[in-house]
Short mmCIF file of C-alpha atoms in Angstrom, two decimals:
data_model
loop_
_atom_site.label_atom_id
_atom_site.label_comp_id
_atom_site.label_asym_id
_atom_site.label_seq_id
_atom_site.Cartn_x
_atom_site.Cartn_y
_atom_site.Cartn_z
CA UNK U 1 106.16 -59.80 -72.48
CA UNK U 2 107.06 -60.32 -76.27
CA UNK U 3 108.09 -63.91 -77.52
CA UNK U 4 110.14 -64.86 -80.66
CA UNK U 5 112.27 -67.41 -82.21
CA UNK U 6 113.92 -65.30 -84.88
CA UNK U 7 113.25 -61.78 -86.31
CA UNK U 8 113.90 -59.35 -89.17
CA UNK U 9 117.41 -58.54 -87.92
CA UNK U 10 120.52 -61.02 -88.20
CA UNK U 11 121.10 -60.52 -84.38
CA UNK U 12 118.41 -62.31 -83.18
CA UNK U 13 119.57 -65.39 -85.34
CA UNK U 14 118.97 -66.67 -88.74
CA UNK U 15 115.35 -67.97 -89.94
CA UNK U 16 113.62 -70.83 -87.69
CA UNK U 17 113.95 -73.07 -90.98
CA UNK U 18 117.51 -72.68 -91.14
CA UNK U 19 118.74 -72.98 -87.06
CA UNK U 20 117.27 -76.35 -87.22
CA UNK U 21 118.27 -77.34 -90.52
CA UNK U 22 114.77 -78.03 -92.04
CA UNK U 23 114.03 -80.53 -89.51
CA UNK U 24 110.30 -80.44 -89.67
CA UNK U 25 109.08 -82.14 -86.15
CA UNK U 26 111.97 -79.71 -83.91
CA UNK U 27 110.52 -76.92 -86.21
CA UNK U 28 107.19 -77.62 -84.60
CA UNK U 29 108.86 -78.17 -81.17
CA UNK U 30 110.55 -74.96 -81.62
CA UNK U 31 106.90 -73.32 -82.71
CA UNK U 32 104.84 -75.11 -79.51
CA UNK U 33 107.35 -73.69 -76.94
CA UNK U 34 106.58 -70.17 -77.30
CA UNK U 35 103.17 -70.05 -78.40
CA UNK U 36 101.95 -72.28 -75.31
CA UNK U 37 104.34 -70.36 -72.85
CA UNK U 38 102.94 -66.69 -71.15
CA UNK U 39 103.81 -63.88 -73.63
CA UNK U 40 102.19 -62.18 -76.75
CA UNK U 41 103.87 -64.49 -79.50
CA UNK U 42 105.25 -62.41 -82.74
CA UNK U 43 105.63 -64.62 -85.74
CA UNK U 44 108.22 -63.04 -88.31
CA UNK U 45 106.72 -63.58 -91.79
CA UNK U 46 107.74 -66.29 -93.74
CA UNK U 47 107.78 -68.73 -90.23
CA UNK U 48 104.74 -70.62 -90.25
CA UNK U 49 105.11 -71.70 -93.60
CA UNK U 50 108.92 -73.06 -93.22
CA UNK U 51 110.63 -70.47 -95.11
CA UNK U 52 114.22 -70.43 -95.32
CA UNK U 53 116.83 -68.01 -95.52
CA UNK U 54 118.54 -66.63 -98.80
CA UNK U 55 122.11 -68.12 -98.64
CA UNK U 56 125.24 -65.63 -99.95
CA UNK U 57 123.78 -61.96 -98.91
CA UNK U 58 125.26 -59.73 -96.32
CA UNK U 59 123.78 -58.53 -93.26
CA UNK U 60 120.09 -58.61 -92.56
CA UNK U 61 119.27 -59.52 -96.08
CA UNK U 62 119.02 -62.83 -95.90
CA UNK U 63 115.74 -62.64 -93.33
CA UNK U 64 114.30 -59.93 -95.70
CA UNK U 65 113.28 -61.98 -98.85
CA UNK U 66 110.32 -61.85 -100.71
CA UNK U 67 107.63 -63.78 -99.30
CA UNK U 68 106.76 -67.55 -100.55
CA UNK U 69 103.27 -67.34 -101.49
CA UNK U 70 103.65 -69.94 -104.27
CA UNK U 71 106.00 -72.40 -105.36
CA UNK U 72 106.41 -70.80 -108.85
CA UNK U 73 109.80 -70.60 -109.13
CA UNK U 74 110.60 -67.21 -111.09
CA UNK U 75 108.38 -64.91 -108.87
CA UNK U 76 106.67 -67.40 -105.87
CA UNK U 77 103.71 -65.37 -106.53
CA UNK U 78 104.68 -62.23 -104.59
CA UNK U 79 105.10 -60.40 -107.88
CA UNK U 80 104.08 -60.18 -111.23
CA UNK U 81 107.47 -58.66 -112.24
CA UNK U 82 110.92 -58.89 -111.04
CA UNK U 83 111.46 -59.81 -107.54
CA UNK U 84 113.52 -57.26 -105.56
CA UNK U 85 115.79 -60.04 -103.63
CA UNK U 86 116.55 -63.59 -104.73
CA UNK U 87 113.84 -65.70 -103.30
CA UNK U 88 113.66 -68.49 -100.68
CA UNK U 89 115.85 -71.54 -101.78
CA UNK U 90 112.83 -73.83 -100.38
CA UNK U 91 109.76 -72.11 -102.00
CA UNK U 92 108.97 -75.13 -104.10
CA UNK U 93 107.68 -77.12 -101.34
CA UNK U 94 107.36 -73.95 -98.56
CA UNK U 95 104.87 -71.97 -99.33
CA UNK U 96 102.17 -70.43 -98.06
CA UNK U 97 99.80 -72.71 -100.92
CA UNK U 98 101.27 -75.66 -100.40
CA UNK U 99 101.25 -75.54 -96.62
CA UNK U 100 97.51 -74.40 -96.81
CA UNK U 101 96.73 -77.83 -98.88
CA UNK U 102 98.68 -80.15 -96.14
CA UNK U 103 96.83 -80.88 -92.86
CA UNK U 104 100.10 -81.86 -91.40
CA UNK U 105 101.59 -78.43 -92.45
CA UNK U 106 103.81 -76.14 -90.50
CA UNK U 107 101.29 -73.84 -91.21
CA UNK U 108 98.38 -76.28 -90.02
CA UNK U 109 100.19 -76.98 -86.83
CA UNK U 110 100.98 -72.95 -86.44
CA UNK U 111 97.02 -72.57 -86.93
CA UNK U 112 96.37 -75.13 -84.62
CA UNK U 113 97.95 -73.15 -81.84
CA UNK U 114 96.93 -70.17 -82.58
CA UNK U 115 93.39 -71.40 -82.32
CA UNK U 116 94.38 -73.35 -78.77
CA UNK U 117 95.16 -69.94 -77.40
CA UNK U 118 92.04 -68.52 -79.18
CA UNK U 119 89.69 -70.66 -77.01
CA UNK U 120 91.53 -71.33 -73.63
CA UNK U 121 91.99 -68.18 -71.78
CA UNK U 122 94.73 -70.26 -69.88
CA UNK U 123 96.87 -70.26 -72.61
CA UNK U 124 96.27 -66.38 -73.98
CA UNK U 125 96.80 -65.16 -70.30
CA UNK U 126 96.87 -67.33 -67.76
CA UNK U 127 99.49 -68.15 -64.93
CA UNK U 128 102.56 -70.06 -65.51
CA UNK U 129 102.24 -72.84 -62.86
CA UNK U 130 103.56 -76.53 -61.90
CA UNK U 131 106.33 -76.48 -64.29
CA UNK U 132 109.02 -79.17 -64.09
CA UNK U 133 111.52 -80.96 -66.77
CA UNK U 134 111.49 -85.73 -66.59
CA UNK U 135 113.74 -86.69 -68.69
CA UNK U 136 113.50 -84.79 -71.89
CA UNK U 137 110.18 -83.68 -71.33
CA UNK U 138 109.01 -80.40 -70.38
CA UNK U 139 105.35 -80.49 -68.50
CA UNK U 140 103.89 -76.73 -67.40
CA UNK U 141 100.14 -75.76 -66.49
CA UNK U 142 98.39 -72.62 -67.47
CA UNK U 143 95.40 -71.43 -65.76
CA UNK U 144 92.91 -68.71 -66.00
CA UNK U 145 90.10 -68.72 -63.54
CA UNK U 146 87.92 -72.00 -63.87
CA UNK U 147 90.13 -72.43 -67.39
CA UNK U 148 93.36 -74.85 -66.65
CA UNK U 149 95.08 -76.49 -69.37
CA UNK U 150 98.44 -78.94 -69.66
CA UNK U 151 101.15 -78.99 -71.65
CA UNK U 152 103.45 -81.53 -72.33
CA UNK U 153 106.37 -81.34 -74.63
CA UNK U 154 108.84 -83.99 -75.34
CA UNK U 155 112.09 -83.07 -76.83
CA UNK U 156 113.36 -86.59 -77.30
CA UNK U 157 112.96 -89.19 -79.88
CA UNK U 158 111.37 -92.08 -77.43
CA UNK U 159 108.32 -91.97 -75.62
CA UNK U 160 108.31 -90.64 -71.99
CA UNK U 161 105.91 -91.33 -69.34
CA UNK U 162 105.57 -88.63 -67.52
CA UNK U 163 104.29 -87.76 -63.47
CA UNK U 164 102.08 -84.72 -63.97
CA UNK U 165 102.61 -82.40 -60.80
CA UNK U 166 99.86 -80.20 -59.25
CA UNK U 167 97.00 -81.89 -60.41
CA UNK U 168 93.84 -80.56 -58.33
CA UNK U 169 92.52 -84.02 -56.71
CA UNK U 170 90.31 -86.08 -58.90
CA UNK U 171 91.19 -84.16 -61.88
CA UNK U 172 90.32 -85.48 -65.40
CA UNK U 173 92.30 -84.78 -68.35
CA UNK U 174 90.38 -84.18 -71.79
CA UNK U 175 92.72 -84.28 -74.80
CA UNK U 176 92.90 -80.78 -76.84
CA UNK U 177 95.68 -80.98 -79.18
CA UNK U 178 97.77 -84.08 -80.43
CA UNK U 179 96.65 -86.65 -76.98
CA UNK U 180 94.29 -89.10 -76.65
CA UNK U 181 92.05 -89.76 -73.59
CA UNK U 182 93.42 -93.70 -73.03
CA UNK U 183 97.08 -92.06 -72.38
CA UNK U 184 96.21 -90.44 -69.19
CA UNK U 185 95.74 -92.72 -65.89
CA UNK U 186 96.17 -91.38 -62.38
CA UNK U 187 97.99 -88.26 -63.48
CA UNK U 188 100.26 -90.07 -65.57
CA UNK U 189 100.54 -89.33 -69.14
CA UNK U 190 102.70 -90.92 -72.20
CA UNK U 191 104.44 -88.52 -75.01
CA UNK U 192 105.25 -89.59 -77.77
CA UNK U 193 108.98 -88.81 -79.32
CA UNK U 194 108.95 -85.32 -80.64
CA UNK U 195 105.41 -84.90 -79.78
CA UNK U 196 103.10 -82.38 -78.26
CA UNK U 197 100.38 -82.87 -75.91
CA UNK U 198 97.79 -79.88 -74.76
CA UNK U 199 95.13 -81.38 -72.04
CA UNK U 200 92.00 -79.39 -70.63
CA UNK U 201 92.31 -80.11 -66.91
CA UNK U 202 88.78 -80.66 -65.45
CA UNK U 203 87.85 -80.93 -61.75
#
């Protein structure tokens, strides 16, 4: 099954960047809840790096602008000439080299997934299993033969401590992405507001 947020046609909603208003940690909440979830993913170019719609054009044009590669403001590097649409009104700061110079990028984070499901098996094509919503927080497992992996994902602004179902007995969770070892006790684990937590679950 495909997965999106947002495509190249109007229908399907406007750009990621502008549905949430350029709020950078839902952006990234938005961005971990497909790309952890079963599915093949499709990222619509421009969405890893923040880019916004172009405000005042009709139709599907305002999905279809040139492509921030820089924050030069006349062309954002996609040309050398004229661009053929007016270009993305947050290019100065959204673009694919200035999100490639920021560790705490969208387009870090986006890489940082994409590499999760690179690895883990479990989270390319595993089950869907154990999944259950405390408080604000979703929890899932994904498994894949020996390969089992936990995802947490708080959509609040406070910490949540959260009862992870289906643990196998005497599991151990190993951090992965964004958790740290001392959080987990006895199959319950602490997420921070807005935060994202990926575990290796090891018998």
């Amino acid at each position: 099954m495909s997965t999106m947020i947002s495509n190249h046609d109007i229908f399907a909603g406007e750009r990621l960047w502008d549905q949430l208003k350029g709020d950078e940690a839902r952006y990234k909440l938005a961005a971990a809840s497909y790309l952890l979830q079963p599915g093949t993913p499709f990222i619509y170019f421009g969405e890893e790096i923040g880019q916004a719609g172009v405000p005042g054009l009709g139709g599907d044009l305002p999905l279809r602008s040139p492509r921030s590669w820089t924050p030069e403001p006349q062309t954002a590097g996609f040309t050398t000439g004229q661009p053929f649409r007016p270009l993305a009104p947050n290019l100065a700061r959204y673009n694919v080299q200035s999100q490639s110079a920021d560790p705490q990028s969208l387009r870090s984070f986006y890489k940082a997934l994409i590499a999760l499901r690179r690895q883990h098996a479990s989270i390319a094509q595993g089950s869907f299993e154990h999944s259950a919503v405390q408080g604000q927080t979703l929890v899932f497992q994904r498994a894949h033969g020996a390969d089992r992996t936990l995802v947490l994902i708080n959509y609040g602004t406070e910490p949540q401590a959260v009862e992870v179902p289906g643990l196998p007995a005497g599991a151990r969770l190993q951090p992965l992405f964004q958790a740290q070892a001392t959080h987990a006790q006895a199959g319950r684990v602490t997420v921070p507001g807005l935060g994202v937590q990926v575990w290796q679950v090891q018998r």
